Amino acid sequence: MHNTVKKVAAIHDLSGYGRASLTAIIPTLSAMGIQVCPLPTAILSNHTGGFETFSYLDLTDNMEEYIKHWKNIGIDFDCIYSGFLGSGRQIDIVSVFIDDFRREETLVVIDPVMGDGGKLYKSFDWNFVPLMKELVAKADIITPNFTEAAFLLGYKECPKEISREELKDWLKRLSEMGPETVVITSVPDANNSEYTNVVTYSKKDNHYWKLNCRYIPAYYPGTGDTFTSVMIGSLLQGENLPVSLDKAMQFISQCIKSSYGYDYPNRNGVLLERELPFLRTRPLISDYETL
Ligand code: PXL
């Protein structure tokens, strides 16, 4: 009898507090019935989004040895998913990992974490962007936010708004870098400032989709990791791309709305544990349309 539980190799840091990276990804995918096999890039006491201090243990030197044992065991993965990477060397290791572990049906998802709100994160400089561009070329799906999309395209500044035609051009140009599917999150809506949208382009069927999301004025670290995890979980369950993105967006909106009403520091992350049971159900499809 076939093992029906799908496996994801999750290449991210482990931040012990704050519900980002692996501490968001593992519970989210597990709740969706997917096995997560973490390949940790670093161990931090807590994520860096809003906490002034943190301990940091770089695991780059351990990664190759770790991967060697995975090869010896002979594991294969239904999905390889990488996010926050700390150095050019880690990018090289992930690149070789993809070459070694990818099978024809493996889904390779790269979240090119580099910045947000028009700025690079503090731990990155501009030399990192071309390295990330090389990794992105190997992905089936990339999930940059609006800022990261601009940086991948070679802009050093991110526009405040973008027309529909320009956005389609961005999606197409990003897909020409290699990925079959491009998903851009946190895109300002040119016609309605109350919305930040998710847009996507799929090369194979040459289709552009747009999902409208009402802007919520609160930023919680780690929501990008949860968003991409829900998308992956749903795709591995056999749903199509727009439905998977719709589910991811609904889930994140629900997490933010159910957290926002409580008075606690945003850096602690959304109250994920309260919402995880909802991932067990298939929500009603709410909103997606052709871009
Ligand atoms: O994806 C969010 C994230 C991941 N890893 C680290 C972080 C953050 C967000 O702040 O600090 C270390």
PDB file of C-alpha atoms and ligand atoms in Angstrom:
ATOM      1  CA  MET A   1       0.000   0.000   0.000  1.00  0.00           C
ATOM      2  CA  HIS A   2       1.245   3.457  -0.944  1.00  0.00           C
ATOM      3  CA  ASN A   3       2.341   5.969   1.707  1.00  0.00           C
ATOM      4  CA  THR A   4      -0.235   8.671   1.078  1.00  0.00           C
ATOM      5  CA  VAL A   5       1.279  11.376   3.300  1.00  0.00           C
ATOM      6  CA  LYS A   6       3.186  13.841   1.125  1.00  0.00           C
ATOM      7  CA  LYS A   7       6.599  15.152   2.198  1.00  0.00           C
ATOM      8  CA  VAL A   8       8.031  18.649   2.027  1.00  0.00           C
ATOM      9  CA  ALA A   9      11.730  19.426   2.529  1.00  0.00           C
ATOM     10  CA  ALA A  10      11.554  22.813   4.274  1.00  0.00           C
ATOM     11  CA  ILE A  11      14.836  24.740   4.082  1.00  0.00           C
ATOM     12  CA  HIS A  12      14.445  27.620   6.549  1.00  0.00           C
ATOM     13  CA  ASP A  13      15.766  28.880   9.866  1.00  0.00           C
ATOM     14  CA  LEU A  14      14.335  27.764  13.179  1.00  0.00           C
ATOM     15  CA  SER A  15      13.402  30.814  15.244  1.00  0.00           C
ATOM     16  CA  GLY A  16      12.401  29.647  18.696  1.00  0.00           C
ATOM     17  CA  TYR A  17       9.941  32.448  19.391  1.00  0.00           C
ATOM     18  CA  GLY A  18       7.625  34.596  17.288  1.00  0.00           C
ATOM     19  CA  ARG A  19       5.892  32.189  14.872  1.00  0.00           C
ATOM     20  CA  ALA A  20       8.008  32.730  11.752  1.00  0.00           C
ATOM     21  CA  SER A  21       9.869  30.375   9.407  1.00  0.00           C
ATOM     22  CA  LEU A  22       9.851  26.757  10.637  1.00  0.00           C
ATOM     23  CA  THR A  23       7.686  27.406  13.700  1.00  0.00           C
ATOM     24  CA  ALA A  24       4.969  28.669  11.342  1.00  0.00           C
ATOM     25  CA  ILE A  25       5.616  26.284   8.461  1.00  0.00           C
ATOM     26  CA  ILE A  26       5.647  22.998  10.410  1.00  0.00           C
ATOM     27  CA  PRO A  27       2.311  23.413  12.212  1.00  0.00           C
ATOM     28  CA  THR A  28       0.602  24.836   9.134  1.00  0.00           C
ATOM     29  CA  LEU A  29       1.582  22.032   6.775  1.00  0.00           C
ATOM     30  CA  SER A  30       1.088  19.375   9.458  1.00  0.00           C
ATOM     31  CA  ALA A  31      -2.453  20.625  10.053  1.00  0.00           C
ATOM     32  CA  MET A  32      -3.038  20.095   6.326  1.00  0.00           C
ATOM     33  CA  GLY A  33      -1.895  16.497   6.526  1.00  0.00           C
ATOM     34  CA  ILE A  34       1.566  17.045   5.020  1.00  0.00           C
ATOM     35  CA  GLN A  35       4.810  15.785   6.579  1.00  0.00           C
ATOM     36  CA  VAL A  36       7.460  18.503   7.005  1.00  0.00           C
ATOM     37  CA  CYS A  37      11.131  17.476   6.965  1.00  0.00           C
ATOM     38  CA  PRO A  38      13.050  20.537   8.139  1.00  0.00           C
ATOM     39  CA  LEU A  39      16.546  21.307   6.881  1.00  0.00           C
ATOM     40  CA  PRO A  40      17.459  24.131   9.280  1.00  0.00           C
ATOM     41  CA  THR A  41      19.754  26.879   8.000  1.00  0.00           C
ATOM     42  CA  ALA A  42      20.230  28.575  11.393  1.00  0.00           C
ATOM     43  CA  ILE A  43      18.864  28.540  14.913  1.00  0.00           C
ATOM     44  CA  LEU A  44      17.746  31.826  16.416  1.00  0.00           C
ATOM     45  CA  SER A  45      16.295  32.423  19.865  1.00  0.00           C
ATOM     46  CA  ASN A  46      13.562  34.482  18.164  1.00  0.00           C
ATOM     47  CA  HIS A  47      13.013  36.009  14.724  1.00  0.00           C
ATOM     48  CA  THR A  48      14.462  39.437  13.964  1.00  0.00           C
ATOM     49  CA  GLY A  49      11.255  41.250  13.034  1.00  0.00           C
ATOM     50  CA  GLY A  50      10.648  43.575  15.952  1.00  0.00           C
ATOM     51  CA  PHE A  51      12.922  41.995  18.565  1.00  0.00           C
ATOM     52  CA  GLU A  52      16.048  44.036  19.240  1.00  0.00           C
ATOM     53  CA  THR A  53      18.231  41.119  20.315  1.00  0.00           C
ATOM     54  CA  PHE A  54      18.520  37.466  19.397  1.00  0.00           C
ATOM     55  CA  SER A  55      21.015  34.632  19.518  1.00  0.00           C
ATOM     56  CA  TYR A  56      22.106  33.192  16.171  1.00  0.00           C
ATOM     57  CA  LEU A  57      23.727  29.854  15.406  1.00  0.00           C
ATOM     58  CA  ASP A  58      24.665  29.547  11.739  1.00  0.00           C
ATOM     59  CA  LEU A  59      24.189  25.955  10.539  1.00  0.00           C
ATOM     60  CA  THR A  60      25.681  26.377   7.053  1.00  0.00           C
ATOM     61  CA  ASP A  61      28.597  24.080   7.914  1.00  0.00           C
ATOM     62  CA  ASN A  62      26.187  21.384   9.072  1.00  0.00           C
ATOM     63  CA  MET A  63      23.863  21.491   6.067  1.00  0.00           C
ATOM     64  CA  GLU A  64      25.970  19.455   3.637  1.00  0.00           C
ATOM     65  CA  GLU A  65      26.548  16.668   6.175  1.00  0.00           C
ATOM     66  CA  TYR A  66      22.819  16.641   7.024  1.00  0.00           C
ATOM     67  CA  ILE A  67      21.902  16.378   3.330  1.00  0.00           C
ATOM     68  CA  LYS A  68      24.417  13.572   2.832  1.00  0.00           C
ATOM     69  CA  HIS A  69      22.523  11.480   5.393  1.00  0.00           C
ATOM     70  CA  TRP A  70      19.198  12.222   3.734  1.00  0.00           C
ATOM     71  CA  LYS A  71      20.724  10.917   0.515  1.00  0.00           C
ATOM     72  CA  ASN A  72      21.961   7.779   2.305  1.00  0.00           C
ATOM     73  CA  ILE A  73      18.499   7.111   3.713  1.00  0.00           C
ATOM     74  CA  GLY A  74      17.094   7.558   0.209  1.00  0.00           C
ATOM     75  CA  ILE A  75      14.259   9.966   1.048  1.00  0.00           C
ATOM     76  CA  ASP A  76      12.421  11.679  -1.744  1.00  0.00           C
ATOM     77  CA  PHE A  77      10.207  14.701  -1.502  1.00  0.00           C
ATOM     78  CA  ASP A  78       6.977  15.824  -3.120  1.00  0.00           C
ATOM     79  CA  CYS A  79       8.022  19.423  -2.585  1.00  0.00           C
ATOM     80  CA  ILE A  80      11.189  21.388  -1.848  1.00  0.00           C
ATOM     81  CA  TYR A  81      10.439  24.718  -0.198  1.00  0.00           C
ATOM     82  CA  SER A  82      13.051  27.321   0.731  1.00  0.00           C
ATOM     83  CA  GLY A  83      12.666  30.777   2.259  1.00  0.00           C
ATOM     84  CA  PHE A  84      14.914  33.025   4.336  1.00  0.00           C
ATOM     85  CA  LEU A  85      18.551  32.192   3.401  1.00  0.00           C
ATOM     86  CA  GLY A  86      21.452  33.909   5.113  1.00  0.00           C
ATOM     87  CA  SER A  87      24.358  33.840   2.633  1.00  0.00           C
ATOM     88  CA  GLY A  88      25.537  33.097  -0.883  1.00  0.00           C
ATOM     89  CA  ARG A  89      26.878  29.776   0.330  1.00  0.00           C
ATOM     90  CA  GLN A  90      23.481  28.744   1.621  1.00  0.00           C
ATOM     91  CA  ILE A  91      22.011  29.627  -1.773  1.00  0.00           C
ATOM     92  CA  ASP A  92      24.597  27.354  -3.431  1.00  0.00           C
ATOM     93  CA  ILE A  93      23.730  24.508  -1.047  1.00  0.00           C
ATOM     94  CA  VAL A  94      20.015  24.852  -1.784  1.00  0.00           C
ATOM     95  CA  SER A  95      20.739  24.949  -5.503  1.00  0.00           C
ATOM     96  CA  VAL A  96      22.696  21.672  -5.348  1.00  0.00           C
ATOM     97  CA  PHE A  97      19.989  20.178  -3.101  1.00  0.00           C
ATOM     98  CA  ILE A  98      17.374  20.913  -5.777  1.00  0.00           C
ATOM     99  CA  ASP A  99      19.530  19.300  -8.480  1.00  0.00           C
ATOM    100  CA  ASP A 100      20.042  16.202  -6.339  1.00  0.00           C
ATOM    101  CA  PHE A 101      16.519  15.683  -4.980  1.00  0.00           C
ATOM    102  CA  ARG A 102      14.236  16.953  -7.729  1.00  0.00           C
ATOM    103  CA  ARG A 103      12.192  14.277  -9.491  1.00  0.00           C
ATOM    104  CA  GLU A 104       9.915  15.010 -12.411  1.00  0.00           C
ATOM    105  CA  GLU A 105       6.871  15.537 -10.211  1.00  0.00           C
ATOM    106  CA  THR A 106       8.627  17.405  -7.351  1.00  0.00           C
ATOM    107  CA  LEU A 107       7.250  20.894  -6.760  1.00  0.00           C
ATOM    108  CA  VAL A 108      10.083  23.381  -6.127  1.00  0.00           C
ATOM    109  CA  VAL A 109       8.913  26.530  -4.349  1.00  0.00           C
ATOM    110  CA  ILE A 110      11.302  29.401  -3.643  1.00  0.00           C
ATOM    111  CA  ASP A 111      10.196  32.304  -1.497  1.00  0.00           C
ATOM    112  CA  PRO A 112      12.938  34.853  -2.295  1.00  0.00           C
ATOM    113  CA  VAL A 113      12.927  36.517   1.134  1.00  0.00           C
ATOM    114  CA  MET A 114      14.976  39.742   0.898  1.00  0.00           C
ATOM    115  CA  GLY A 115      12.859  42.683   1.939  1.00  0.00           C
ATOM    116  CA  ASP A 116       9.496  44.368   2.360  1.00  0.00           C
ATOM    117  CA  GLY A 117       7.928  47.829   2.368  1.00  0.00           C
ATOM    118  CA  GLY A 118      10.310  48.986  -0.398  1.00  0.00           C
ATOM    119  CA  LYS A 119      13.465  48.115   1.562  1.00  0.00           C
ATOM    120  CA  LEU A 120      15.948  45.278   1.829  1.00  0.00           C
ATOM    121  CA  TYR A 121      15.908  43.609   5.262  1.00  0.00           C
ATOM    122  CA  LYS A 122      18.810  44.722   7.452  1.00  0.00           C
ATOM    123  CA  SER A 123      20.750  41.473   7.102  1.00  0.00           C
ATOM    124  CA  PHE A 124      20.953  41.707   3.264  1.00  0.00           C
ATOM    125  CA  ASP A 125      22.894  43.880   0.837  1.00  0.00           C
ATOM    126  CA  TRP A 126      22.487  44.395  -2.912  1.00  0.00           C
ATOM    127  CA  ASN A 127      25.051  41.670  -3.741  1.00  0.00           C
ATOM    128  CA  PHE A 128      22.526  39.115  -2.481  1.00  0.00           C
ATOM    129  CA  VAL A 129      19.914  39.936  -5.130  1.00  0.00           C
ATOM    130  CA  PRO A 130      21.709  38.415  -8.197  1.00  0.00           C
ATOM    131  CA  LEU A 131      22.435  35.282  -6.161  1.00  0.00           C
ATOM    132  CA  MET A 132      18.759  34.925  -5.298  1.00  0.00           C
ATOM    133  CA  LYS A 133      17.965  35.490  -8.984  1.00  0.00           C
ATOM    134  CA  GLU A 134      19.992  32.412  -9.871  1.00  0.00           C
ATOM    135  CA  LEU A 135      18.100  30.309  -7.340  1.00  0.00           C
ATOM    136  CA  VAL A 136      14.746  31.603  -8.525  1.00  0.00           C
ATOM    137  CA  ALA A 137      15.608  30.273 -12.002  1.00  0.00           C
ATOM    138  CA  LYS A 138      15.338  26.724 -10.629  1.00  0.00           C
ATOM    139  CA  ALA A 139      11.879  27.095  -9.081  1.00  0.00           C
ATOM    140  CA  ASP A 140       8.521  25.880 -10.331  1.00  0.00           C
ATOM    141  CA  ILE A 141       6.827  28.560  -8.215  1.00  0.00           C
ATOM    142  CA  ILE A 142       8.216  31.761  -6.693  1.00  0.00           C
ATOM    143  CA  THR A 143       6.350  33.870  -4.148  1.00  0.00           C
ATOM    144  CA  PRO A 144       8.039  37.291  -3.877  1.00  0.00           C
ATOM    145  CA  ASN A 145       6.222  40.161  -2.244  1.00  0.00           C
ATOM    146  CA  PHE A 146       5.901  43.377  -4.281  1.00  0.00           C
ATOM    147  CA  THR A 147       9.234  44.735  -2.998  1.00  0.00           C
ATOM    148  CA  GLU A 148      11.117  41.505  -3.703  1.00  0.00           C
ATOM    149  CA  ALA A 149       9.586  41.304  -7.184  1.00  0.00           C
ATOM    150  CA  ALA A 150      10.917  44.804  -7.941  1.00  0.00           C
ATOM    151  CA  PHE A 151      14.386  43.908  -6.669  1.00  0.00           C
ATOM    152  CA  LEU A 152      14.498  40.659  -8.674  1.00  0.00           C
ATOM    153  CA  LEU A 153      13.646  42.705 -11.764  1.00  0.00           C
ATOM    154  CA  GLY A 154      16.658  44.929 -11.110  1.00  0.00           C
ATOM    155  CA  TYR A 155      14.919  47.971  -9.610  1.00  0.00           C
ATOM    156  CA  LYS A 156      16.489  49.423  -6.491  1.00  0.00           C
ATOM    157  CA  GLU A 157      13.316  51.218  -5.551  1.00  0.00           C
ATOM    158  CA  CYS A 158       9.814  49.881  -5.376  1.00  0.00           C
ATOM    159  CA  PRO A 159       6.989  51.980  -6.897  1.00  0.00           C
ATOM    160  CA  LYS A 160       4.061  52.981  -4.684  1.00  0.00           C
ATOM    161  CA  GLU A 161       1.575  51.842  -7.309  1.00  0.00           C
ATOM    162  CA  ILE A 162       1.562  49.936 -10.569  1.00  0.00           C
ATOM    163  CA  SER A 163      -0.795  49.740 -13.550  1.00  0.00           C
ATOM    164  CA  ARG A 164      -2.432  46.492 -14.625  1.00  0.00           C
ATOM    165  CA  GLU A 165      -0.374  46.342 -17.833  1.00  0.00           C
ATOM    166  CA  GLU A 166       2.887  46.956 -16.016  1.00  0.00           C
ATOM    167  CA  LEU A 167       2.032  44.321 -13.448  1.00  0.00           C
ATOM    168  CA  LYS A 168       1.413  41.751 -16.180  1.00  0.00           C
ATOM    169  CA  ASP A 169       4.756  42.714 -17.688  1.00  0.00           C
ATOM    170  CA  TRP A 170       6.460  42.183 -14.288  1.00  0.00           C
ATOM    171  CA  LEU A 171       4.863  38.746 -13.919  1.00  0.00           C
ATOM    172  CA  LYS A 172       5.905  37.726 -17.417  1.00  0.00           C
ATOM    173  CA  ARG A 173       9.467  38.977 -16.997  1.00  0.00           C
ATOM    174  CA  LEU A 174       9.821  37.155 -13.680  1.00  0.00           C
ATOM    175  CA  SER A 175       8.561  33.928 -15.268  1.00  0.00           C
ATOM    176  CA  GLU A 176      11.111  34.380 -18.069  1.00  0.00           C
ATOM    177  CA  MET A 177      13.803  34.068 -15.394  1.00  0.00           C
ATOM    178  CA  GLY A 178      12.800  30.395 -15.109  1.00  0.00           C
ATOM    179  CA  PRO A 179       9.818  29.673 -12.842  1.00  0.00           C
ATOM    180  CA  GLU A 180       6.692  28.192 -14.371  1.00  0.00           C
ATOM    181  CA  THR A 181       4.486  30.146 -11.958  1.00  0.00           C
ATOM    182  CA  VAL A 182       5.002  33.554 -10.378  1.00  0.00           C
ATOM    183  CA  VAL A 183       2.957  34.706  -7.395  1.00  0.00           C
ATOM    184  CA  ILE A 184       3.415  38.295  -6.181  1.00  0.00           C
ATOM    185  CA  THR A 185       1.900  39.208  -2.807  1.00  0.00           C
ATOM    186  CA  SER A 186       1.150  42.609  -1.208  1.00  0.00           C
ATOM    187  CA  VAL A 187       0.552  44.344  -4.540  1.00  0.00           C
ATOM    188  CA  PRO A 188      -1.066  47.798  -4.138  1.00  0.00           C
ATOM    189  CA  ASP A 189      -4.326  48.057  -6.087  1.00  0.00           C
ATOM    190  CA  ALA A 190      -4.109  50.947  -8.593  1.00  0.00           C
ATOM    191  CA  ASN A 191      -7.873  51.592  -8.399  1.00  0.00           C
ATOM    192  CA  ASN A 192      -8.600  51.025  -4.751  1.00  0.00           C
ATOM    193  CA  SER A 193      -6.191  51.892  -1.943  1.00  0.00           C
ATOM    194  CA  GLU A 194      -8.211  49.681   0.426  1.00  0.00           C
ATOM    195  CA  TYR A 195      -6.855  46.583  -1.283  1.00  0.00           C
ATOM    196  CA  THR A 196      -3.489  44.861  -1.509  1.00  0.00           C
ATOM    197  CA  ASN A 197      -3.735  42.014  -3.937  1.00  0.00           C
ATOM    198  CA  VAL A 198      -2.113  38.743  -4.827  1.00  0.00           C
ATOM    199  CA  VAL A 199      -1.420  38.320  -8.535  1.00  0.00           C
ATOM    200  CA  THR A 200      -0.138  35.314 -10.394  1.00  0.00           C
ATOM    201  CA  TYR A 201       0.927  34.183 -13.838  1.00  0.00           C
ATOM    202  CA  SER A 202       1.276  30.662 -15.099  1.00  0.00           C
ATOM    203  CA  LYS A 203       3.426  30.167 -18.197  1.00  0.00           C
ATOM    204  CA  LYS A 204       1.938  26.820 -19.188  1.00  0.00           C
ATOM    205  CA  ASP A 205      -1.623  28.052 -19.575  1.00  0.00           C
ATOM    206  CA  ASN A 206      -0.595  31.692 -20.163  1.00  0.00           C
ATOM    207  CA  HIS A 207      -3.125  32.873 -17.596  1.00  0.00           C
ATOM    208  CA  TYR A 208      -2.981  35.832 -15.214  1.00  0.00           C
ATOM    209  CA  TRP A 209      -5.063  35.727 -12.029  1.00  0.00           C
ATOM    210  CA  LYS A 210      -5.784  38.368  -9.437  1.00  0.00           C
ATOM    211  CA  LEU A 211      -7.081  37.864  -5.897  1.00  0.00           C
ATOM    212  CA  ASN A 212      -8.425  40.892  -4.079  1.00  0.00           C
ATOM    213  CA  CYS A 213      -7.511  41.280  -0.471  1.00  0.00           C
ATOM    214  CA  ARG A 214      -8.790  44.026   1.767  1.00  0.00           C
ATOM    215  CA  TYR A 215      -5.837  45.786   3.382  1.00  0.00           C
ATOM    216  CA  ILE A 216      -5.533  45.272   7.137  1.00  0.00           C
ATOM    217  CA  PRO A 217      -3.338  47.905   8.816  1.00  0.00           C
ATOM    218  CA  ALA A 218      -1.226  45.500  10.862  1.00  0.00           C
ATOM    219  CA  TYR A 219       2.029  43.719  10.126  1.00  0.00           C
ATOM    220  CA  TYR A 220       2.816  40.417  11.801  1.00  0.00           C
ATOM    221  CA  PRO A 221       6.148  38.687  11.023  1.00  0.00           C
ATOM    222  CA  GLY A 222       5.851  35.173   9.645  1.00  0.00           C
ATOM    223  CA  THR A 223       2.557  35.598   7.785  1.00  0.00           C
ATOM    224  CA  GLY A 224       4.401  35.199   4.448  1.00  0.00           C
ATOM    225  CA  ASP A 225       5.660  31.797   5.604  1.00  0.00           C
ATOM    226  CA  THR A 226       2.178  30.702   6.618  1.00  0.00           C
ATOM    227  CA  PHE A 227       0.704  32.021   3.358  1.00  0.00           C
ATOM    228  CA  THR A 228       3.148  30.054   1.194  1.00  0.00           C
ATOM    229  CA  SER A 229       2.719  26.951   3.374  1.00  0.00           C
ATOM    230  CA  VAL A 230      -1.065  26.980   2.904  1.00  0.00           C
ATOM    231  CA  MET A 231      -0.610  27.435  -0.850  1.00  0.00           C
ATOM    232  CA  ILE A 232       1.800  24.474  -0.959  1.00  0.00           C
ATOM    233  CA  GLY A 233      -0.406  22.287   1.248  1.00  0.00           C
ATOM    234  CA  SER A 234      -3.414  22.963  -0.916  1.00  0.00           C
ATOM    235  CA  LEU A 235      -1.533  22.310  -4.183  1.00  0.00           C
ATOM    236  CA  LEU A 236      -0.233  19.022  -2.757  1.00  0.00           C
ATOM    237  CA  GLN A 237      -3.823  18.128  -1.872  1.00  0.00           C
ATOM    238  CA  GLY A 238      -4.617  18.482  -5.565  1.00  0.00           C
ATOM    239  CA  GLU A 239      -6.344  21.866  -5.646  1.00  0.00           C
ATOM    240  CA  ASN A 240      -5.602  24.238  -8.544  1.00  0.00           C
ATOM    241  CA  LEU A 241      -3.455  27.367  -8.216  1.00  0.00           C
ATOM    242  CA  PRO A 242      -6.102  30.128  -7.856  1.00  0.00           C
ATOM    243  CA  VAL A 243      -8.101  28.053  -5.364  1.00  0.00           C
ATOM    244  CA  SER A 244      -4.916  27.339  -3.379  1.00  0.00           C
ATOM    245  CA  LEU A 245      -4.012  31.021  -3.310  1.00  0.00           C
ATOM    246  CA  ASP A 246      -7.557  31.913  -2.322  1.00  0.00           C
ATOM    247  CA  LYS A 247      -7.376  29.488   0.582  1.00  0.00           C
ATOM    248  CA  ALA A 248      -3.975  30.886   1.647  1.00  0.00           C
ATOM    249  CA  MET A 249      -5.265  34.439   1.494  1.00  0.00           C
ATOM    250  CA  GLN A 250      -8.458  33.655   3.401  1.00  0.00           C
ATOM    251  CA  PHE A 251      -6.512  31.832   6.074  1.00  0.00           C
ATOM    252  CA  ILE A 252      -4.004  34.655   6.568  1.00  0.00           C
ATOM    253  CA  SER A 253      -6.785  37.258   6.654  1.00  0.00           C
ATOM    254  CA  GLN A 254      -8.587  35.183   9.262  1.00  0.00           C
ATOM    255  CA  CYS A 255      -5.386  34.843  11.347  1.00  0.00           C
ATOM    256  CA  ILE A 256      -4.746  38.585  11.213  1.00  0.00           C
ATOM    257  CA  LYS A 257      -8.346  39.547  11.965  1.00  0.00           C
ATOM    258  CA  SER A 258      -8.600  37.158  14.891  1.00  0.00           C
ATOM    259  CA  SER A 259      -5.293  38.460  16.327  1.00  0.00           C
ATOM    260  CA  TYR A 260      -5.787  42.173  15.643  1.00  0.00           C
ATOM    261  CA  GLY A 261      -8.544  42.542  18.230  1.00  0.00           C
ATOM    262  CA  TYR A 262      -6.210  41.460  21.035  1.00  0.00           C
ATOM    263  CA  ASP A 263      -3.777  43.897  22.574  1.00  0.00           C
ATOM    264  CA  TYR A 264      -0.360  42.265  22.329  1.00  0.00           C
ATOM    265  CA  PRO A 265       2.865  43.081  20.419  1.00  0.00           C
ATOM    266  CA  ASN A 266       2.672  42.196  16.707  1.00  0.00           C
ATOM    267  CA  ARG A 267       6.192  40.778  16.847  1.00  0.00           C
ATOM    268  CA  ASN A 268       4.761  37.720  18.657  1.00  0.00           C
ATOM    269  CA  GLY A 269       3.083  36.736  15.401  1.00  0.00           C
ATOM    270  CA  VAL A 270      -0.551  35.913  14.678  1.00  0.00           C
ATOM    271  CA  LEU A 271      -2.445  33.592  17.017  1.00  0.00           C
ATOM    272  CA  LEU A 272      -1.848  30.725  14.641  1.00  0.00           C
ATOM    273  CA  GLU A 273      -2.711  27.907  17.030  1.00  0.00           C
ATOM    274  CA  ARG A 274      -6.276  29.170  17.423  1.00  0.00           C
ATOM    275  CA  GLU A 275      -6.868  29.110  13.680  1.00  0.00           C
ATOM    276  CA  LEU A 276      -5.058  25.932  12.590  1.00  0.00           C
ATOM    277  CA  PRO A 277      -8.164  23.707  12.909  1.00  0.00           C
ATOM    278  CA  PHE A 278      -9.812  25.728  10.119  1.00  0.00           C
ATOM    279  CA  LEU A 279      -7.201  24.392   7.685  1.00  0.00           C
ATOM    280  CA  ARG A 280      -8.885  21.032   7.975  1.00  0.00           C
ATOM    281  CA  THR A 281     -11.913  22.315   6.111  1.00  0.00           C
ATOM    282  CA  ARG A 282     -12.168  23.498   2.543  1.00  0.00           C
ATOM    283  CA  PRO A 283     -13.382  27.104   2.784  1.00  0.00           C
ATOM    284  CA  LEU A 284     -15.853  28.431   0.254  1.00  0.00           C
ATOM    285  CA  ILE A 285     -14.031  29.946  -2.671  1.00  0.00           C
ATOM    286  CA  SER A 286     -14.303  33.671  -2.033  1.00  0.00           C
ATOM    287  CA  ASP A 287     -12.743  35.733  -4.742  1.00  0.00           C
ATOM    288  CA  TYR A 288     -10.508  35.337  -7.719  1.00  0.00           C
ATOM    289  CA  GLU A 289     -10.672  36.751 -11.211  1.00  0.00           C
ATOM    290  CA  THR A 290      -8.633  37.131 -14.373  1.00  0.00           C
ATOM    291  CA  LEU A 291      -6.066  39.964 -14.156  1.00  0.00           C
TER     292      LEU A 291
HETATM  293  O1  PXL B   1      10.010  34.911   7.171  1.00  0.00           O
HETATM  294  C1  PXL B   1      10.125  35.619   8.275  1.00  0.00           C
HETATM  295  C2  PXL B   1      11.438  35.472   8.984  1.00  0.00           C
HETATM  296  C3  PXL B   1      12.198  34.326   8.874  1.00  0.00           C
HETATM  297  N1  PXL B   1      13.375  34.185   9.510  1.00  0.00           N
HETATM  298  C4  PXL B   1      13.859  35.166  10.296  1.00  0.00           C
HETATM  299  C5  PXL B   1      13.132  36.339  10.444  1.00  0.00           C
HETATM  300  C6  PXL B   1      11.891  36.502   9.770  1.00  0.00           C
HETATM  301  C7  PXL B   1      11.097  37.721   9.926  1.00  0.00           C
HETATM  302  O2  PXL B   1      11.390  38.614  10.603  1.00  0.00           O
HETATM  303  O3  PXL B   1      13.612  37.303  11.232  1.00  0.00           O
HETATM  304  C8  PXL B   1      15.152  34.975  11.017  1.00  0.00           C
END
